[in-house]
Amino acid sequence: MAIRSIITIPDAILRETSKTVETVDDDVRALANDMLETMYAAPGIGLAAVQIGVLRRLIVMDAQKGDEKGKNPVVLINPEILTHGDTPRVHEEGCLSIPQMYAEVERPALVRVRYVDADGKQQERDFSDLEATLVQHEIDHLEGRLFIDHLSRLKRTLLIRKYHKLQRERAKADVL
């Protein structure tokens, strides 16, 4: 296992659509393990393969990370949302590809997802609350969407400006 570098905005790869994983093999499982190690080290609770520069439809997540219950990693290969619940949920989202920036995003509080697990078996699972938000956020990455795309144009522009300002300040501090 290895910790990989996480790509941040404005890298254009984050806007690309990821390709289907044709076969679940040792290479895919090794990629998933690297992604989990990278996610935990960041620290984060979700990561899409595109965020480490791999355009494959693979996400990892662990909504319990940091919880007293211990780790509960989930690997989803070729995930697709089958149904959305009617009840909305607002959550303050952040993203490892837009570090230290957060905004409230409204998404369905319940989703049913079909995916292939790390053993190559087709699964269907209902995700609710934080896990529903998380799986939708990560699936968005596979489609080249970021959580900021769910914001109004004004809020998105302000958040991006704030991010760039923070980056400039960090670069200045590194020079001194």
XYZ file of C-alpha atoms in Angstrom:
176
model
C 0.000 0.000 0.000
C 1.114 3.522 -0.740
C -0.083 7.018 -0.005
C -0.705 8.832 -3.287
C -0.770 12.549 -4.023
C -4.231 14.092 -4.107
C -4.988 16.309 -7.085
C -6.528 19.700 -6.326
C -8.375 22.311 -8.328
C -7.865 23.726 -10.912
C -6.375 20.500 -12.373
C -8.493 19.661 -15.455
C -8.532 15.907 -14.750
C -11.058 16.557 -11.969
C -13.551 17.571 -14.687
C -13.123 14.401 -16.752
C -15.494 11.432 -16.768
C -13.997 8.241 -15.342
C -13.991 5.006 -17.313
C -15.663 1.752 -16.319
C -13.539 -0.838 -14.528
C -13.775 -3.891 -16.791
C -12.218 -6.484 -14.484
C -11.741 -6.581 -10.726
C -8.242 -7.957 -10.344
C -5.262 -7.580 -8.009
C -4.324 -4.255 -9.632
C -7.786 -2.810 -8.901
C -7.680 -4.113 -5.331
C -4.180 -2.616 -4.862
C -5.473 0.718 -6.201
C -8.392 0.557 -3.737
C -5.977 -0.164 -0.868
C -3.756 2.758 -1.888
C -6.844 4.972 -2.047
C -7.939 3.921 1.450
C -4.476 4.584 2.854
C -4.398 7.972 1.099
C -7.896 8.862 2.339
C -7.127 7.983 5.959
C -3.788 9.849 5.865
C -5.323 13.017 4.373
C -7.493 12.707 6.602
C -10.793 12.271 4.769
C -13.882 10.092 4.654
C -14.137 9.520 0.902
C -11.940 9.448 -2.189
C -12.521 8.830 -5.899
C -9.770 7.375 -8.101
C -9.762 10.511 -10.262
C -8.588 12.477 -7.224
C -5.284 10.605 -7.394
C -5.122 10.923 -11.179
C -6.669 7.576 -12.148
C -9.704 7.862 -14.431
C -11.404 4.651 -13.263
C -14.894 4.323 -11.750
C -13.706 3.435 -8.261
C -14.459 5.110 -4.938
C -13.601 4.355 -1.338
C -15.281 5.743 1.738
C -15.544 5.364 5.474
C -18.187 7.494 7.185
C -17.086 6.123 10.577
C -13.471 7.243 10.232
C -12.409 8.808 13.476
C -15.448 7.327 15.199
C -15.047 5.275 18.356
C -16.587 2.344 16.453
C -13.391 1.990 14.429
C -12.831 1.896 10.707
C -15.494 0.630 8.310
C -14.043 1.009 4.796
C -16.280 0.524 1.758
C -14.966 -0.036 -1.777
C -17.378 0.651 -4.643
C -16.412 -0.191 -8.208
C -18.557 1.146 -11.063
C -21.131 2.594 -8.637
C -24.414 3.910 -9.997
C -27.320 5.451 -8.169
C -30.505 3.501 -8.867
C -32.987 5.544 -6.824
C -33.108 8.682 -4.701
C -35.298 9.213 -1.671
C -37.684 12.171 -1.575
C -36.377 13.659 1.662
C -33.529 16.172 1.269
C -30.549 16.444 3.597
C -28.309 19.481 3.953
C -24.715 18.811 4.951
C -21.619 20.982 5.095
C -19.406 19.293 2.530
C -15.704 19.577 1.980
C -13.377 17.881 -0.472
C -9.779 16.697 -0.406
C -9.408 18.262 -3.878
C -10.475 21.674 -2.527
C -8.776 21.565 0.884
C -10.146 23.575 3.804
C -13.169 24.833 1.851
C -16.670 23.919 2.997
C -20.224 24.734 1.945
C -23.705 23.466 2.654
C -25.039 21.209 -0.089
C -28.518 19.706 -0.316
C -28.771 16.124 -1.579
C -31.249 13.258 -1.115
C -30.996 11.714 2.364
C -31.398 8.178 0.951
C -29.997 6.547 -2.186
C -29.863 3.003 -3.498
C -26.575 2.198 -5.229
C -25.546 -0.713 -7.444
C -21.813 -1.435 -7.504
C -19.216 -4.171 -7.722
C -17.296 -4.943 -4.528
C -13.576 -5.693 -4.191
C -14.315 -9.415 -4.669
C -15.918 -8.719 -8.055
C -19.464 -9.397 -6.820
C -22.393 -7.199 -7.865
C -24.076 -5.531 -4.872
C -26.980 -3.208 -4.175
C -27.122 -1.183 -0.994
C -29.133 1.609 0.547
C -27.117 4.506 1.915
C -28.696 7.033 4.261
C -27.789 10.295 5.947
C -24.013 10.971 5.975
C -23.247 7.858 3.908
C -25.830 8.958 1.301
C -24.216 12.378 1.056
C -20.768 10.804 0.876
C -21.558 8.271 -1.849
C -23.275 10.942 -3.970
C -20.303 13.302 -3.511
C -17.847 10.602 -4.612
C -19.974 9.430 -7.560
C -20.104 13.069 -8.681
C -16.295 12.955 -8.929
C -16.574 10.039 -11.373
C -18.715 12.275 -13.600
C -16.306 15.220 -13.412
C -18.457 17.169 -10.924
C -17.354 18.783 -7.675
C -19.468 19.670 -4.653
C -19.082 23.345 -5.566
C -21.115 22.660 -8.730
C -24.163 22.293 -6.457
C -23.735 25.873 -5.213
C -25.092 29.054 -6.731
C -22.714 30.794 -9.125
C -22.039 33.521 -6.545
C -21.271 31.101 -3.692
C -19.067 28.982 -5.963
C -17.120 32.046 -7.161
C -16.607 33.309 -3.598
C -15.435 29.906 -2.375
C -12.961 29.535 -5.265
C -11.593 33.039 -4.667
C -11.171 32.242 -0.978
C -9.373 29.000 -1.892
C -6.967 30.772 -4.266
C -6.274 33.478 -1.678
C -5.459 30.796 0.905
C -3.143 29.074 -1.595
C -1.300 32.365 -2.297
C -0.906 33.022 1.439
C 0.480 29.517 1.970
C 2.936 29.941 -0.909
C 4.078 33.278 0.520
C 4.558 31.735 3.986
C 6.584 28.866 2.476
C 8.945 31.354 0.843
C 9.576 33.211 4.103
